[in-house]
Amino acid sequence: MVLSGADIVVKTLIEQGCDTVFGYPGGQIINVYDSLYKYSNEINHVLTAHEQGAAHAADGYARTTGKVGVVISTSGPGATNLVTGIATAYLDSVPLVAICGNVPTTQIGTDSFQEIDITGVTLPITKHNYFVGSVEHLADTIREAFKLAKSGRPGPILIDIPKDVQIAKCEYTPEPPVEADQPLAAKDVRIKEAAEYINMSKRPYIYFGGGLITSGAQDEMLCLAEKIDAPIGCSLMGLSGIPTQHPRFLGMQGMHGHYASSMAMHHADLIISLGVRFNDRVTGNRAKFAAGAKIIHIDVDGSELSKNVNAVCGLRGDVKLTLEKLLPLITENKKSNWNDTINLFKKEESDYIDNRDGLTPRRAILTLNKYLGDNTAVATDVGQHQMWSAQNLCFKKARRFVSSGGLGTMGYGLGAAIGAAFGTKERSVLVTGDGSFGMCLNELATAVSYNVPLVILIMNNGVLGMVRQWQTLFFDKHYSNTVLNRKTDFVALARAFGADGEAVSDTKALDEALKRAFDYNGVYVIDCAIDKDEFVLPMLPPGGSMDDIIVKVGD
Amino acid sequence: MNRYTVAVLVRNQFGVLNRVTSMFRRRQFNISALTVSETESSEFSRITVIFDGEETYKQQLVNQLYKLPDVCSIKEFSADNSISCELLLIKMENDPATRDDIRTAAEAFGAVTVDYSKNSIMFRLADSSQRIDDFINIMRDYKILEICRTGSVSLEKGSTTIRQTINF
């Protein structure tokens, strides 16, 4: 059938299995919005308050479902407003397709109204991007974008479509949804090499990240852990990858990781790394990082192997398929000495752990845990509350922790939580701070408009806590621009947006508020008072090693 | 430090050079020379990149190149398995006192006189980058008005081609 470019955009999205898109209309994308109107019984469009919120929502939708998230915006400012959202998805390898309108091809390059070179702007923060110069290429470009977004290491793709291409007509023939490229296992010779290292190891530590979740290799990893009697830790992006309560799981390691997990990694003789990239927040000082350990690194992206830390054995391939081939080569053996050491680390961790009464950050998250269903997605913003969440949230199912790990985007959480609610079709939770929430709280309007079931827990300490923590520790308590002391009444604000909420300042009140929130039909904001001097601990100072770990402050 | 020559076969699409150089810039890869042109098929362009570094640096550069969807194939060259060539145009002052010396040097290098005027003389030399460096060094004893060189291009010896390694 002969269709306009705009119709082709929407028909191709539908053809690719896309049921929900997020976005914001404007002059140069108006034709696509007309097509969304036409096909509204086949595809659902969620209008946000700002394009950034739409990008984060599409990202949250993608992270919770594993499907490609789609965001649509107009040209110029609409497109540049997507940039932070696209960069967030890029750093965390989230499959995302961003579609922008642009001025007609005849006006491109003339600095027209709302014209911006968005393919140029997003070049370093997309896996790939396209400028579609003619309607004949439109459908195939969108299909290729979907394929690229989800193949190998996923990532965001941007498609820039000038207005005249949206208007022009051509023949459109529906096609089945594109498949991701066939995943491949690493080379046999490398797998054999890895097996030899693993079979020789006396103190192995399995370390996984977001790549394990993308690959769906949880069972294979657990099977490996059982066979070699190894503890498991993860990066921030790995959280929710296996159930938090799993007896072999030591938790997140790194700058604010669990003591036992970081210690186990530090003392291991072999780190079996699955879908991770050894970011600086993970390694600290790379020269001192796990100095006694050899590293085996399995990743679908070959450029990650030996990029940040040197791996004795780098396996480029799909984590699941590679582990499947590796497992038969592994000899089963118990490691009681190593596990005694691990238990000692756990004991030390339990001595350090913050067990104070009152409304401490840890108590707040533990209270929240009581209300989380197996399928509840928890989004966070960035800062202290994010780390308290990462340390203490209890997950039962993968893809239920939604957090900006790589880019560290304050203001990510609310949009992402909305997207997560659409993705899981269930109530989602946002844990945020007063600083982060202040950045993009406009999306309360979106959540209320669509009656998204959403619990928002603001850990309100009146300061930009994470930066302030650094100022306390490393800048002689020069609290430069981190003390907010704003007069914002978050409960009144929630009501102004059409939501409801309450403020709490003790654990019992928080518990009751959470009960109300999880029963509430809509958006419920809990303004939870946290002391401004609460720290995220333990902490490895930036560029430090396990020798520099800070487990207690002040006494 | 080693010197590496890498040929990259890319989809001949608008902005493809920008994608490659943008990646070099943001990852701080320092490139000594880069050439680009269409190939025997209009579907592909060929980029030749020359850079100095350690083995891990080269590996990272090649790995990052492979991640660009427009990159179809990459081939590394060594002096043994390939022929490399660069083109130089050099414009010298045409001074009667030095004219003969300049022309003798040019002749010794096989450089061809391509322009001759009262005040200037221009040579063209196609040779290895090392030989071109040597020639320029000799010319530095006289007055150089202007230099333009293309950067090296390379092809593998024998009948194998870069297109045979697509989808490595």
XYZ file of N, CA and C in Angstrom, chain A residues 257-348:
276
model
N 30.172 -0.433 47.647
C 29.684 -1.808 47.631
C 29.683 -2.427 49.017
N 29.149 -3.632 49.065
C 29.151 -4.380 50.319
C 30.580 -4.745 50.678
N 30.876 -4.614 51.956
C 32.223 -4.883 52.444
C 32.682 -6.292 52.051
N 31.822 -7.287 52.314
C 32.224 -8.679 52.060
C 32.482 -8.899 50.567
N 31.666 -8.260 49.732
C 31.804 -8.439 48.296
C 33.115 -7.826 47.798
N 33.397 -6.606 48.256
C 34.633 -5.943 47.845
C 35.855 -6.681 48.381
N 35.747 -7.165 49.634
C 36.877 -7.898 50.227
C 37.114 -9.218 49.481
N 36.038 -9.901 49.151
C 36.171 -11.178 48.436
C 36.849 -10.948 47.088
N 36.472 -9.876 46.420
C 37.069 -9.573 45.130
C 38.557 -9.251 45.310
N 38.841 -8.491 46.365
C 40.210 -8.064 46.627
C 41.118 -9.254 46.943
N 40.572 -10.255 47.602
C 41.398 -11.390 48.035
C 41.307 -12.598 47.125
N 40.508 -12.498 46.084
C 40.356 -13.634 45.181
C 41.655 -13.867 44.411
N 41.844 -15.117 43.932
C 42.970 -15.350 43.014
C 42.477 -15.372 41.573
N 41.140 -15.408 41.403
C 40.576 -15.401 40.053
C 39.225 -14.681 40.074
N 39.093 -13.688 39.210
C 37.815 -12.983 39.094
C 37.186 -13.383 37.761
N 36.060 -14.068 37.851
C 35.365 -14.502 36.633
C 34.310 -13.443 36.337
N 34.578 -12.595 35.348
C 33.728 -11.421 35.134
C 32.802 -11.650 33.957
N 31.524 -11.391 34.170
C 30.499 -11.700 33.180
C 29.705 -10.443 32.830
N 29.928 -9.889 31.663
C 29.146 -8.733 31.214
C 29.346 -7.501 32.066
N 30.606 -7.181 32.312
C 30.952 -5.989 33.101
C 31.987 -5.189 32.326
N 32.282 -3.967 32.814
C 33.268 -3.189 32.070
C 34.315 -2.508 32.961
N 34.359 -2.884 34.249
C 35.409 -2.392 35.150
C 35.554 -0.879 35.128
N 34.423 -0.217 35.321
C 34.356 1.228 35.449
C 35.190 1.688 36.653
N 35.593 2.954 36.669
C 36.438 3.448 37.767
C 35.747 3.360 39.134
N 34.407 3.397 39.163
C 33.701 3.279 40.455
C 33.782 1.850 40.999
N 34.182 0.956 40.130
C 34.303 -0.445 40.496
C 35.725 -0.762 40.935
N 36.688 -0.232 40.221
C 38.072 -0.632 40.460
C 38.794 0.276 41.441
N 38.368 1.553 41.554
C 39.194 2.504 42.295
C 40.536 2.624 41.599
N 41.608 2.597 42.383
C 42.956 2.662 41.830
C 43.256 1.375 41.055
N 43.381 1.510 39.723
C 43.487 0.287 38.902
C 44.786 -0.465 39.163
N 45.824 0.250 39.579
C 47.107 -0.404 39.840
C 46.991 -1.330 41.050
N 46.134 -0.936 42.017
C 46.014 -1.739 43.236
C 44.793 -2.639 43.210
N 44.015 -2.569 42.139
C 42.759 -3.313 42.092
C 43.022 -4.816 42.008
N 42.514 -5.541 42.991
C 42.596 -7.011 43.022
C 43.951 -7.498 42.510
N 45.007 -6.978 43.139
C 46.357 -7.196 42.622
C 46.743 -8.671 42.569
N 46.154 -9.478 43.469
C 46.525 -10.890 43.494
C 45.683 -11.757 42.577
N 44.794 -11.147 41.835
C 43.840 -11.950 41.060
C 44.141 -11.911 39.573
N 43.901 -13.048 38.932
C 43.841 -13.077 37.475
C 42.398 -12.784 37.091
N 42.217 -12.231 35.915
C 40.862 -11.878 35.510
C 40.482 -12.615 34.235
N 39.347 -13.300 34.318
C 38.723 -13.866 33.114
C 37.562 -12.947 32.782
N 37.474 -12.558 31.545
C 36.452 -11.560 31.199
C 35.636 -12.054 30.007
N 34.346 -12.277 30.231
C 33.455 -12.664 29.131
C 32.544 -11.476 28.827
N 32.570 -11.015 27.604
C 31.686 -9.907 27.229
C 31.383 -9.987 25.739
N 30.173 -9.577 25.397
C 29.759 -9.614 23.998
C 30.462 -8.511 23.195
N 30.914 -7.482 23.909
C 31.613 -6.376 23.263
C 33.125 -6.584 23.421
N 33.778 -6.984 22.335
C 35.208 -7.289 22.388
C 36.060 -6.118 22.835
N 35.578 -4.896 22.623
C 36.397 -3.735 22.983
C 36.478 -3.543 24.496
N 35.624 -4.226 25.250
C 35.708 -4.118 26.711
C 36.823 -4.993 27.283
N 37.240 -6.001 26.523
C 38.247 -6.925 27.034
C 39.597 -6.216 27.112
N 40.155 -6.199 28.307
C 41.434 -5.532 28.566
C 41.412 -4.039 28.241
N 40.239 -3.418 28.265
C 40.166 -1.960 28.074
C 40.574 -1.237 29.356
N 39.967 -1.632 30.471
C 40.246 -0.962 31.738
C 41.155 -1.760 32.657
N 40.977 -3.060 32.684
C 41.893 -3.913 33.449
C 42.349 -5.031 32.529
N 43.527 -5.526 32.813
C 44.100 -6.541 31.944
C 43.522 -7.919 32.284
N 42.949 -8.566 31.292
C 42.406 -9.907 31.520
C 43.396 -10.938 31.002
N 43.649 -12.002 31.815
C 44.532 -13.064 31.321
C 43.831 -13.839 30.220
N 42.503 -13.800 30.291
C 41.736 -14.543 29.306
C 40.491 -13.733 28.964
N 40.463 -13.196 27.762
C 39.320 -12.400 27.324
C 38.474 -13.204 26.355
N 37.206 -13.357 26.663
C 36.327 -14.150 25.808
C 35.265 -13.248 25.212
N 35.364 -13.039 23.919
C 34.368 -12.221 23.255
C 33.220 -13.109 22.803
N 32.061 -12.900 23.416
C 30.921 -13.718 23.048
C 29.764 -13.512 23.999
N 28.647 -14.074 23.635
C 27.461 -14.015 24.474
C 27.731 -14.756 25.786
N 27.376 -14.139 26.913
C 27.715 -14.710 28.225
C 27.041 -16.074 28.402
N 25.747 -16.144 28.078
C 24.997 -17.384 28.303
C 25.572 -18.534 27.448
N 25.732 -18.268 26.167
C 26.213 -19.330 25.278
C 27.632 -19.753 25.639
N 28.446 -18.782 26.055
C 29.825 -19.094 26.419
C 29.861 -19.935 27.691
N 29.039 -19.557 28.684
C 29.002 -20.344 29.928
C 28.488 -21.757 29.661
N 27.515 -21.872 28.766
C 26.990 -23.205 28.429
C 28.104 -24.126 27.926
N 28.989 -23.542 27.123
C 30.089 -24.355 26.585
C 31.197 -24.553 27.615
N 31.290 -23.622 28.530
C 32.353 -23.680 29.544
C 32.033 -24.716 30.628
N 30.759 -24.776 31.021
C 30.378 -25.572 32.194
C 30.842 -27.040 32.142
N 30.698 -27.735 31.017
C 31.128 -29.149 31.004
C 32.629 -29.325 31.222
N 33.407 -28.261 31.029
C 34.861 -28.369 31.181
C 35.313 -28.096 32.618
N 34.351 -27.740 33.465
C 34.707 -27.334 34.827
C 34.582 -28.535 35.763
N 35.630 -28.765 36.557
C 35.555 -29.860 37.529
C 34.978 -29.332 38.830
N 34.096 -30.132 39.389
C 33.438 -29.746 40.621
C 34.444 -29.812 41.760
N 34.495 -28.804 42.595
C 35.261 -28.969 43.828
C 34.870 -27.968 44.891
N 35.004 -28.426 46.125
C 34.618 -27.603 47.269
C 35.830 -26.786 47.714
N 35.545 -25.600 48.209
C 36.643 -24.728 48.641
C 36.339 -24.234 50.047
N 36.556 -25.115 51.025
C 36.111 -24.762 52.378
C 36.947 -23.631 52.975
N 38.260 -23.611 52.689
C 39.091 -22.526 53.241
C 38.627 -21.168 52.747
N 38.403 -21.111 51.440
C 37.986 -19.845 50.818
C 36.634 -19.425 51.372
N 35.725 -20.389 51.542
C 34.407 -20.028 52.051
C 34.446 -19.658 53.529
N 35.416 -20.232 54.268
C 35.602 -19.775 55.648
C 36.010 -18.306 55.655
N 36.918 -17.971 54.728
C 37.357 -16.571 54.631
C 36.168 -15.671 54.274
N 35.362 -16.119 53.310
C 34.185 -15.338 52.909
C 33.262 -15.132 54.112
N 33.071 -16.196 54.883
C 32.195 -16.072 56.055
C 32.758 -15.081 57.071
N 34.077 -15.065 57.148
C 34.723 -14.093 58.028
C 34.432 -12.666 57.544
N 34.544 -12.459 56.225
C 34.228 -11.128 55.661
C 32.777 -10.753 55.951
N 31.905 -11.745 55.827
C 30.484 -11.483 56.096
C 30.274 -11.085 57.555
N 31.014 -11.787 58.426
C 30.909 -11.495 59.855
C 31.389 -10.059 60.115
N 32.526 -9.713 59.504
C 33.049 -8.347 59.673
C 32.034 -7.335 59.148
